[in-house]
Short mmCIF file of C-alpha atoms and ligand atoms in Angstrom, two decimals:
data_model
loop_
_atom_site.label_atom_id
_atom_site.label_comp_id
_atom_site.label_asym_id
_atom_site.label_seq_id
_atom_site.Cartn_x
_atom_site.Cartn_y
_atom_site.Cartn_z
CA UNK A 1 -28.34 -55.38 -12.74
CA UNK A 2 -31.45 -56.76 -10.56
CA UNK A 3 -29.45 -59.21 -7.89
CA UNK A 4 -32.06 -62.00 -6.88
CA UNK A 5 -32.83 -62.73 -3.17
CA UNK A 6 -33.16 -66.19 -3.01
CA UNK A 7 -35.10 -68.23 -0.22
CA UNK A 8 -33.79 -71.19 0.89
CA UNK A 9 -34.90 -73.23 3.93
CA UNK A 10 -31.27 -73.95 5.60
CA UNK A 11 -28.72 -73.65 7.74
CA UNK A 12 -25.93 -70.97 6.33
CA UNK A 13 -23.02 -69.51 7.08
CA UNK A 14 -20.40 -67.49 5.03
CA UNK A 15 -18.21 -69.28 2.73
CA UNK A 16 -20.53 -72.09 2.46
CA UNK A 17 -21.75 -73.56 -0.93
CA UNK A 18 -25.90 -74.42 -1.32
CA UNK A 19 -27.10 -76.13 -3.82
CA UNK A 20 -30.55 -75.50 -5.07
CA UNK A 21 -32.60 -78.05 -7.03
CA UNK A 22 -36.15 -78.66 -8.03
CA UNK A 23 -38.65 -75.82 -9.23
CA UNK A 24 -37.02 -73.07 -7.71
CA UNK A 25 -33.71 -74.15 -9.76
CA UNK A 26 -35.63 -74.39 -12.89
CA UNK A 27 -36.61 -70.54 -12.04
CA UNK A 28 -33.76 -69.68 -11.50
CA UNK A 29 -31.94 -71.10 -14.53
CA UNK A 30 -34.54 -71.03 -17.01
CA UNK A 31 -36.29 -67.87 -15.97
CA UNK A 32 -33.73 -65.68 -14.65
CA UNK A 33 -31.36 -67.15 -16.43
CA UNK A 34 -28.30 -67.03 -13.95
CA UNK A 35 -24.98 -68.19 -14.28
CA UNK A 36 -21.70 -68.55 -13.06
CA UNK A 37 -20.05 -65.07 -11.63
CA UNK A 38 -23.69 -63.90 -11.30
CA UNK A 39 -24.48 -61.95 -8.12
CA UNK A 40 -27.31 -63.03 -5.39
CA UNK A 41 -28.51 -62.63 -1.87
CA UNK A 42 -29.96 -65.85 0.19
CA UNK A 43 -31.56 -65.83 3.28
CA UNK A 44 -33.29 -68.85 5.43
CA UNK A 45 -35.80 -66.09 7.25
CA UNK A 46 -34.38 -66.55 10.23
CA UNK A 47 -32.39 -63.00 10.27
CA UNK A 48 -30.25 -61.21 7.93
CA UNK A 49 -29.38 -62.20 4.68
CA UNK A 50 -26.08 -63.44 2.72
CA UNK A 51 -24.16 -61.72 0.16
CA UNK A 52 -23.28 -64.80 -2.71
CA UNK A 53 -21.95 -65.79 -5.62
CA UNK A 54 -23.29 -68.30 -8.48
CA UNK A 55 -20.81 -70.69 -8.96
CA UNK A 56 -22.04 -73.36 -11.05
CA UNK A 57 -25.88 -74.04 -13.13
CA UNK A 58 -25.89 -77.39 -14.44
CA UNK A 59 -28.71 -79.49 -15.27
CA UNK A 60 -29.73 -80.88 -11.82
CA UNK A 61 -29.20 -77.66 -9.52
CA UNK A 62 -27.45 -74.11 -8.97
CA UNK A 63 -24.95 -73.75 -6.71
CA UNK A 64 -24.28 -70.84 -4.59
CA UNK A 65 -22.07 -69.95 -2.26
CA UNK A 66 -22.01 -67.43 0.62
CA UNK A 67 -19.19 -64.37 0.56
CA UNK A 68 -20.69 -62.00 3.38
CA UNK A 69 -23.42 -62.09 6.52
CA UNK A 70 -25.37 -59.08 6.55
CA UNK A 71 -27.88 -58.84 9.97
CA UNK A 72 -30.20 -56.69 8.56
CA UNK A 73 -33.41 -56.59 9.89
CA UNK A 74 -37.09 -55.31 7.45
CA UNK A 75 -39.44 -56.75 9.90
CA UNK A 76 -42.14 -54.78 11.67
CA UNK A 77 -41.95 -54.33 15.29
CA UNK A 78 -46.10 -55.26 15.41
CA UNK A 79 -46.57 -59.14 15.42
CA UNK A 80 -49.24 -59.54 13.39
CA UNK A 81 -51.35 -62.97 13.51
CA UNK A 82 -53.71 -63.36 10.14
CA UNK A 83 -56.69 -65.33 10.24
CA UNK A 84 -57.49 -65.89 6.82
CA UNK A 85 -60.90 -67.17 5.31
CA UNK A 86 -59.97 -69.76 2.08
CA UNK A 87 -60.39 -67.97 -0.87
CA UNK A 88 -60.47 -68.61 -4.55
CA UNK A 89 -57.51 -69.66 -5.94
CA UNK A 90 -55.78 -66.38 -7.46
CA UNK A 91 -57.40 -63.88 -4.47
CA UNK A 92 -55.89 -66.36 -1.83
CA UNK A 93 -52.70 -65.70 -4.04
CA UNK A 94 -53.37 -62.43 -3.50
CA UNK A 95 -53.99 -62.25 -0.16
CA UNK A 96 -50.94 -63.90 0.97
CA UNK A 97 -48.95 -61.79 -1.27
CA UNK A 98 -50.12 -58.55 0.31
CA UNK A 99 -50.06 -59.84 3.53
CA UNK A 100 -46.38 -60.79 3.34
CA UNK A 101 -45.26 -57.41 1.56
CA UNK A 102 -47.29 -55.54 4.75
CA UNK A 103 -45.45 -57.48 7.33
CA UNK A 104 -47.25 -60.30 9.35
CA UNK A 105 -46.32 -62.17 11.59
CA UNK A 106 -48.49 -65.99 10.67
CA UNK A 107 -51.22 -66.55 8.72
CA UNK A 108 -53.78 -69.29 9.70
CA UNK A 109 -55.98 -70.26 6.82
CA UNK A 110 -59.22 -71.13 8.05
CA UNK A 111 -62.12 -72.82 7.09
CA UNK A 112 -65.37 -70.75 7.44
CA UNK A 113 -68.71 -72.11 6.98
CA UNK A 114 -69.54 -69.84 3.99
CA UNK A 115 -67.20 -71.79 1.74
CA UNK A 116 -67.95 -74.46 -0.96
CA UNK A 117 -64.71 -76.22 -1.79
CA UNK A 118 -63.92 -79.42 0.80
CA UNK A 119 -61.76 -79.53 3.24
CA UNK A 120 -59.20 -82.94 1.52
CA UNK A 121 -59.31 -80.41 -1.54
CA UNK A 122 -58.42 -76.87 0.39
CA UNK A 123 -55.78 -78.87 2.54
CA UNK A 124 -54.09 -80.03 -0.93
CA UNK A 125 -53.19 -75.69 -1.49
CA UNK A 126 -51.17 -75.50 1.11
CA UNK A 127 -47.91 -75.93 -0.38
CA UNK A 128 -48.97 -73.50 -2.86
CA UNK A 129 -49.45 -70.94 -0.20
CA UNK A 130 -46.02 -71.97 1.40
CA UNK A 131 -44.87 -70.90 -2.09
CA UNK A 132 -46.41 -67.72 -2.96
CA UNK A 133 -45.21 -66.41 0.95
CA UNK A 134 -41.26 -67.34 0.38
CA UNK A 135 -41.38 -65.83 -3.72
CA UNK A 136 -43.16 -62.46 -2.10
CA UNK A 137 -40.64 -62.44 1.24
CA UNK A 138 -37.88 -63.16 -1.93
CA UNK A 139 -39.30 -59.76 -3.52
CA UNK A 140 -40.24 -57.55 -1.01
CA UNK A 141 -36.86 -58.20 1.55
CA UNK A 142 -38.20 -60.25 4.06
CA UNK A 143 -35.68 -61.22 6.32
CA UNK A 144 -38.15 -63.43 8.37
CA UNK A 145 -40.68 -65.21 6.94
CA UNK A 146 -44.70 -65.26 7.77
CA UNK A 147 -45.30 -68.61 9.20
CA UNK A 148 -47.78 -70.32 7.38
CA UNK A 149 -49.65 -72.32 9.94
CA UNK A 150 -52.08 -75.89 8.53
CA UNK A 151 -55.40 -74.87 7.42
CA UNK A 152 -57.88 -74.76 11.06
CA UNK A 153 -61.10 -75.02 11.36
CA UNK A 154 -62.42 -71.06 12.35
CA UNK A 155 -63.69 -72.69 16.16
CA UNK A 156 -60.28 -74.15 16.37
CA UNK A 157 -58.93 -70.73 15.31
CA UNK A 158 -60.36 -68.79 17.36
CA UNK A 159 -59.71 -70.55 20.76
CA UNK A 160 -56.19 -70.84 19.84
CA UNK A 161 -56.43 -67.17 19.57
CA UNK A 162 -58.01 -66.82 22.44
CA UNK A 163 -55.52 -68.76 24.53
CA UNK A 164 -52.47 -66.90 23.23
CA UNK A 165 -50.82 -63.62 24.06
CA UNK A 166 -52.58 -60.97 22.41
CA UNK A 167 -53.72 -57.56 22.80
CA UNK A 168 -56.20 -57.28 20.18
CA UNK A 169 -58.69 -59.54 18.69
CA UNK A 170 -59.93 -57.78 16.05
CA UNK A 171 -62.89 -59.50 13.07
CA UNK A 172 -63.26 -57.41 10.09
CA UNK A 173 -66.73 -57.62 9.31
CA UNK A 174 -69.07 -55.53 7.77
CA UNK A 175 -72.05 -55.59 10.09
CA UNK A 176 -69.87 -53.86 13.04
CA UNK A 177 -70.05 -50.05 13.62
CA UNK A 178 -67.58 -48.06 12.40
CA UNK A 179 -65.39 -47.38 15.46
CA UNK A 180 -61.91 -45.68 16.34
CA UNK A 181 -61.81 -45.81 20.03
CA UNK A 182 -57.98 -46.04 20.54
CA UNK A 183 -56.58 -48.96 23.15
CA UNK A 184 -55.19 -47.56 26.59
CA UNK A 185 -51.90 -48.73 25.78
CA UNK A 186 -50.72 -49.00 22.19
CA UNK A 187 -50.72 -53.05 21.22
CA UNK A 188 -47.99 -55.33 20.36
CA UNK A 189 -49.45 -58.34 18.77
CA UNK A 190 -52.69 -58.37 17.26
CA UNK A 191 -54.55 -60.56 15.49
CA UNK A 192 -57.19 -59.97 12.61
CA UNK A 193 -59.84 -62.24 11.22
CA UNK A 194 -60.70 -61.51 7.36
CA UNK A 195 -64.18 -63.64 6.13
CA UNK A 196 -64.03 -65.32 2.87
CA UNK A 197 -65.84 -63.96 -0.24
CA UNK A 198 -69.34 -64.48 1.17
CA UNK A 199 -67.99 -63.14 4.34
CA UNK A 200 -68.38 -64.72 7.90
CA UNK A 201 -71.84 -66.32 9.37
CA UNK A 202 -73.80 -65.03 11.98
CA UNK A 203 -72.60 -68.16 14.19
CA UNK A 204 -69.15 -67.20 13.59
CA UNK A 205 -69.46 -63.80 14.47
CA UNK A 206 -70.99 -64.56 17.61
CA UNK A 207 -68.61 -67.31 18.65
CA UNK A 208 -65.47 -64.79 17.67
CA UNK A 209 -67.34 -62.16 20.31
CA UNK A 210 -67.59 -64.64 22.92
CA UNK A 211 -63.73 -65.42 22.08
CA UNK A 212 -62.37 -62.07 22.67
CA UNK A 213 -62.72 -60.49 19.04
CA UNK A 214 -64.05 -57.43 18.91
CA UNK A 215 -65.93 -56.91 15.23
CA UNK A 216 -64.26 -53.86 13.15
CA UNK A 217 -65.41 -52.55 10.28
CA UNK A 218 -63.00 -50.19 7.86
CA UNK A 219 -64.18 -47.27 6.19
CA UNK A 220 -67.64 -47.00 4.29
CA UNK A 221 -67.32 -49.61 1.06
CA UNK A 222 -67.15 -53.32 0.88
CA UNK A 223 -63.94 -54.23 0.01
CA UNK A 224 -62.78 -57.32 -2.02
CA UNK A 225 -62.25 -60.42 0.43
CA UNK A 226 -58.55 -60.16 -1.41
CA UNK A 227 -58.26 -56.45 -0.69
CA UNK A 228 -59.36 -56.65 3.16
CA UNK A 229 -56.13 -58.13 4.68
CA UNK A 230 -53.69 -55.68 2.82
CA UNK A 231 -55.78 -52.98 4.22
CA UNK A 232 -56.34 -53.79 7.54
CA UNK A 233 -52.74 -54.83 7.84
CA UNK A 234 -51.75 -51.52 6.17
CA UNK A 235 -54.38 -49.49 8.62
CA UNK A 236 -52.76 -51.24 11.79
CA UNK A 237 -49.37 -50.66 10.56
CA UNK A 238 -50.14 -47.13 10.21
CA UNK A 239 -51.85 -46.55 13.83
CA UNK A 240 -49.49 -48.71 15.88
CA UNK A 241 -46.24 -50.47 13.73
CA UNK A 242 -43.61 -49.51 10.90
CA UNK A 243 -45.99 -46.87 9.15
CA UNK A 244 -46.88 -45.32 12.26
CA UNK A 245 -45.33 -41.64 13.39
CA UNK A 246 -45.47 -42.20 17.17
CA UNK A 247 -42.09 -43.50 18.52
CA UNK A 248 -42.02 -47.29 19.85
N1 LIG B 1 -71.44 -60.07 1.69
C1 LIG B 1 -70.32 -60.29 2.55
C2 LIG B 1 -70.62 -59.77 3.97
O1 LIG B 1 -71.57 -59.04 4.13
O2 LIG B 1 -69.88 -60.09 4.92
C3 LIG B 1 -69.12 -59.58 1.97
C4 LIG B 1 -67.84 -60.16 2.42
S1 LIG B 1 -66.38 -59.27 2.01
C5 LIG B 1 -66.33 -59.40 0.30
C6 LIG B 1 -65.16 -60.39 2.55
C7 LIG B 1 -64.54 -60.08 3.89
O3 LIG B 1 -63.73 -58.93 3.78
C8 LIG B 1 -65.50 -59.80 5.02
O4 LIG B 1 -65.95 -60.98 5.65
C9 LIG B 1 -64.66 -58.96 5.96
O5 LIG B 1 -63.86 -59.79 6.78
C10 LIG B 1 -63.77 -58.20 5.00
N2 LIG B 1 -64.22 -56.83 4.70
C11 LIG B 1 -64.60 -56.33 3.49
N3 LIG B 1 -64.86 -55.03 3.57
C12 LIG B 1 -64.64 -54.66 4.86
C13 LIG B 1 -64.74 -53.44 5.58
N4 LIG B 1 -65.10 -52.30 5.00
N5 LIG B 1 -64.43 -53.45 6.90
C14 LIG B 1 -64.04 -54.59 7.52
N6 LIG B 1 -63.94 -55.78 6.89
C15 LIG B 1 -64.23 -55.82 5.59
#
């Protein structure tokens, strides 16, 4: 029988008892349908995860508690930061999703000046993000999650960026050459800037060179705004993290 991982954003140890309420309780009774006796594994993405126990579903919440500590660890050794242009509503969805399942680090979804929607309106998503990243780090194993970071202005972003401790600055865009030249020294934390559907503007192109960002383009074809994170986090995982052959 599939035993649910369960997010929940708390303090644990073993033999404790959590109780779960709200939306994620109605899931969990009224979706997947759990009950007392029923097996399940929580975690609070700060390392490891619990072996647990259902031991009561009532009306207002389920109640779980904690038999074993597990410190297992399914995080990549690459920190990965994600600058994310707003999408639409199901391929931002989609983007997290991907994202999370491939391993990063934090997303920052920023605001690019190709985008219609305002800003009172994007900020309003947010918890919807929050959402989709703790159900996919649910599926997929997470033991950490992404850190989902308030939605930035791309300027903002990308002297942030440009003030932290990274190795690579790296804008997906279309208009760069396509380019392979390996780093001298293998990097460690990276961060990648993916445009929105009408991709990024000239002015933000320029102001992400003068920030440190070096423009990268992927293969040959245009890929989906959705589509562009999962494989530029799946290329980079490949060359330098989990996916990659070469020892770290
Ligand atoms: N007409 C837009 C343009 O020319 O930028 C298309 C934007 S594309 C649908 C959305 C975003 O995905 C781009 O801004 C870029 O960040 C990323 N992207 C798509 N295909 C890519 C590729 N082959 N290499 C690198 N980035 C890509």
């Amino acid at each position: 029988m599939h035993v649910p991982r369960i997010y929940v954003d708390a303090d644990l140890a073993v033999n404790a008892t959590v109780a779960i309420e709200g939306a994620k309780h109605h899931h969990l009774r009224n979706v997947l349908r759990l009950k007392a006796a029923d097996a399940a594994v929580l975690f609070n993405g700060r390392g490891g995860e619990y072996a647990a126990v259902v031991q009561a579903v009532t009306k207002k919440a389920t109640q779980i508690t904690t038999l074993a500590y597990h410190p297992i660890h399914r995080e990549s050794p690459l920190h990965t930061c994600l600058l994310q242009g707003v999408l639409k509503r199901d391929a931002m969805i989609n983007a997290l999703q991907r994202a999370t399942e491939l391993g990063v680090s934090k997303i920052i979804p920023i605001q690019t000046q190709h985008l219609s929607e305002k800003r009172a309106q994007l900020a309003r998503r947010w918890d919807a993000w929050q959402a989709v990243i703790e159900q996919s780090s649910e599926q997929c194993g997470r033991t950490q999650l992404p850190e989902l970071a308030p939605l930035t202005g791309f300027p903002e972003a990308v002297s942030m960026i440009q003030k932290a401790d990274f190795d690579l600055r790296l804008l997906a865009h279309l208009g760069a050459p396509e380019s392979r030249t390996p780093p001298a020294t293998p990097p460690q934390r990276i961060a990648i800037a993916i445009g929105p559907e009408g991709g990024f503007s000239d002015a933000e192109v320029t102001l992400a060179e003068a920030t440190g960002f070096r423009a990268y383009r992927l293969g040959a074809r245009i890929l989906r705004a959705e589509t562009a994170p999962a494989a530029l986090l799946a290329h980079l995982q490949t060359r330098f993290g989990e996916f990659s052959e070469a020892k770290r």
